[in-house]
Amino acid sequence: MIQKPKGTKDLLPEESFKWQEVEKIIKEIFETYNFKEIRVPVFEHTELFERGVGETTDVVQKEMYTFNDKGGRSITLRPEGTAGVVRAYLENGMGSMPSPIKLWYNMAMYRYENVQKGRLREFHQIGAELIGSSSYLADVDIILMANEIFKKLNIPNIKLTLNSIGCPKCRNEYQKILKEFIGKNLDKYCDTCKSRFEKNPMRILDCKETKCKELNLGAPKMIDYLCDECKEHFENVKSMIKKSGLEYEIDSSIVRGLDYYTKTVFEFIDESTGLTVLGGGRYDGLVEEFGGPKTPAVGFALGVERIMEMYNNQNEDKKPDLYILSSGFKENEMALELSQELRKKGYVIEKDICERSFNSQMKYANKINAKYLIVIGENELQTNKVKIKEMKTGDEKEISLNVEEIIKIIK
Ligand code: HAM
């Protein structure tokens, strides 16, 4: 039997109902902040991610699903949403629309990762991007909107961690100091770290190898080298978040795995597993990197599979309101007519579509937990009366065989 590829998941009906519930709640939160949905292609030109996410990141160096299409173009399945959304923003002239632009998405992502708990190769992100504001107020709105998701979904034990990784100006200075620190032990780092030393030493702080992590202990921290503008921005973000009553921790080790970040970065961590459920930050240089005008932006994405692990249903999936049992052509015709009328009015109706026996239909109606049942036989057609049975109690009532009478009972 052919099995699904490693790192993918089937979403079965019980689980998909849970997903729909979560998706609905999050969509409603986004709507209250006036974010609008965007959908972008599953695949993009590879260069978009190389330039946007960064050539020296793990995502680009190790994790992308990249292939040449039949026309010889290098194509990549999106490993994240921000690069594609910013490309779409530019390509569709959204820069000339009333600013800021506020977009949200719910999309599958693809990363060739080492599969483990919470780490898949096909996974889903729900994210938001706010493009066109450099103010700390935009960071605060984005972080509060993210937090609202955990509150509305009743997910406890979530910790907000914050950091600032500065702008290209202060980061340049910091990188010199960081290189001095790493340079002393460079020969002891892994090959990937060594290869990143010249181009992007900050990436070394994000290495998952134990020996590199140990070597990184005591490394100088970006947050201690912020320029005045970045410092003021971060102070404003922190004090506004504090005023809003949301607790946070400063974690100066957050560098994030993608190169486009500037200034504020943040993560919402599941305290019981230590996994990051939601991550984001400011990316003031990305629009320009893609050839647009200087345009500040901030956003986040959450891992849907990770949030689902922590979410308990608030409701039950719908059960059939009515099972219409019938056999014989004329009876089936009546069952079809009734079911179509009732479905049009929004009721969940089940009826026989397998030409099963009376007993089999009865068993099936029980198994699928239908709330009510009617049996259409020769007698019912002649008298135009039918018994409607409440399955849970066994109570029966005789009514006229028409939609209005049925609705009076099942509504
Ligand atoms: P990210 O931190 O790479 O950020 O991913 C965001 C979230 O996606 C993670 O916190 C995690 O919950 C989930 N995630 C990532 N990789 C996997 C995986 N292999 N399996 C399951 N879940 C995963 C971004 O992608 C940025 N684009 C977020 C952003 C938007 N920043 C600004 N705007």
PDB file of C-alpha atoms and ligand atoms in Angstrom, residues 80-82 105 111 113 118-120 123 125 128-129 256 258 260-261 276-281 283 299-303 306, ligand 1:
ATOM      1  CA  GLU A  80       6.856  30.539   4.672  1.00  0.00           C
ATOM      2  CA  GLY A  81       4.289  33.186   3.767  1.00  0.00           C
ATOM      3  CA  THR A  82       5.868  36.602   4.214  1.00  0.00           C
ATOM      4  CA  TYR A 105      -3.480  34.216   5.323  1.00  0.00           C
ATOM      5  CA  ARG A 111      10.121  22.620   4.630  1.00  0.00           C
ATOM      6  CA  GLU A 113      13.015  19.301   8.047  1.00  0.00           C
ATOM      7  CA  GLY A 118       5.761  19.615  16.125  1.00  0.00           C
ATOM      8  CA  ARG A 119       8.042  19.590  13.092  1.00  0.00           C
ATOM      9  CA  LEU A 120       6.480  18.534   9.804  1.00  0.00           C
ATOM     10  CA  PHE A 123       2.474  22.211   7.738  1.00  0.00           C
ATOM     11  CA  GLN A 125       0.526  28.683   9.004  1.00  0.00           C
ATOM     12  CA  ALA A 128      -0.808  38.399   9.427  1.00  0.00           C
ATOM     13  CA  GLU A 129       1.265  41.081   7.722  1.00  0.00           C
ATOM     14  CA  ARG A 256      14.575  34.092  14.462  1.00  0.00           C
ATOM     15  CA  LEU A 258      14.782  34.182   8.745  1.00  0.00           C
ATOM     16  CA  TYR A 260      14.466  39.752   6.928  1.00  0.00           C
ATOM     17  CA  TYR A 261      13.812  40.774  10.537  1.00  0.00           C
ATOM     18  CA  THR A 276       7.327  28.108  19.548  1.00  0.00           C
ATOM     19  CA  VAL A 277       3.692  28.226  18.496  1.00  0.00           C
ATOM     20  CA  LEU A 278       3.773  31.676  16.928  1.00  0.00           C
ATOM     21  CA  GLY A 279       6.660  33.813  15.754  1.00  0.00           C
ATOM     22  CA  GLY A 280       7.063  37.155  14.094  1.00  0.00           C
ATOM     23  CA  GLY A 281       8.579  40.571  14.037  1.00  0.00           C
ATOM     24  CA  TYR A 283      10.889  43.480   8.601  1.00  0.00           C
ATOM     25  CA  GLY A 299       3.834  40.483  11.043  1.00  0.00           C
ATOM     26  CA  PHE A 300       3.610  37.001  12.486  1.00  0.00           C
ATOM     27  CA  ALA A 301       2.658  33.438  11.673  1.00  0.00           C
ATOM     28  CA  LEU A 302       1.423  30.639  13.882  1.00  0.00           C
ATOM     29  CA  GLY A 303       1.824  26.934  13.318  1.00  0.00           C
ATOM     30  CA  ARG A 306       1.093  23.129  16.881  1.00  0.00           C
TER      31      ARG A 306
HETATM   32  P1  HAM B   1       8.626  30.853  11.530  1.00  0.00           P
HETATM   33  O1  HAM B   1       9.050  31.089  12.946  1.00  0.00           O
HETATM   34  O2  HAM B   1       9.605  30.202  10.642  1.00  0.00           O
HETATM   35  O3  HAM B   1       8.199  32.268  10.958  1.00  0.00           O
HETATM   36  O4  HAM B   1       7.293  30.003  11.515  1.00  0.00           O
HETATM   37  C1  HAM B   1       6.152  30.426  12.243  1.00  0.00           C
HETATM   38  C2  HAM B   1       5.521  29.241  12.963  1.00  0.00           C
HETATM   39  O5  HAM B   1       5.255  28.192  12.035  1.00  0.00           O
HETATM   40  C3  HAM B   1       6.411  28.603  13.997  1.00  0.00           C
HETATM   41  O6  HAM B   1       6.359  29.307  15.212  1.00  0.00           O
HETATM   42  C4  HAM B   1       5.792  27.221  14.119  1.00  0.00           C
HETATM   43  O7  HAM B   1       4.673  27.241  14.976  1.00  0.00           O
HETATM   44  C5  HAM B   1       5.330  26.939  12.709  1.00  0.00           C
HETATM   45  N1  HAM B   1       6.303  26.064  12.029  1.00  0.00           N
HETATM   46  C6  HAM B   1       7.470  26.408  11.455  1.00  0.00           C
HETATM   47  N2  HAM B   1       8.081  25.338  10.934  1.00  0.00           N
HETATM   48  C7  HAM B   1       7.279  24.280  11.174  1.00  0.00           C
HETATM   49  C8  HAM B   1       7.350  22.881  10.875  1.00  0.00           C
HETATM   50  N3  HAM B   1       8.366  22.363  10.202  1.00  0.00           N
HETATM   51  N4  HAM B   1       6.335  22.085  11.293  1.00  0.00           N
HETATM   52  C9  HAM B   1       5.278  22.593  11.965  1.00  0.00           C
HETATM   53  N5  HAM B   1       5.161  23.905  12.271  1.00  0.00           N
HETATM   54  C10 HAM B   1       6.142  24.737  11.890  1.00  0.00           C
HETATM   55  C11 HAM B   1       7.768  32.490   9.680  1.00  0.00           C
HETATM   56  O8  HAM B   1       7.553  31.624   8.884  1.00  0.00           O
HETATM   57  C12 HAM B   1       7.526  33.937   9.375  1.00  0.00           C
HETATM   58  N6  HAM B   1       7.069  34.047   7.982  1.00  0.00           N
HETATM   59  C13 HAM B   1       6.539  34.559  10.329  1.00  0.00           C
HETATM   60  C14 HAM B   1       6.328  36.014  10.051  1.00  0.00           C
HETATM   61  C15 HAM B   1       5.301  36.567   9.385  1.00  0.00           C
HETATM   62  N7  HAM B   1       7.154  36.991  10.368  1.00  0.00           N
HETATM   63  C16 HAM B   1       6.649  38.131   9.936  1.00  0.00           C
HETATM   64  N8  HAM B   1       5.538  37.886   9.335  1.00  0.00           N
END
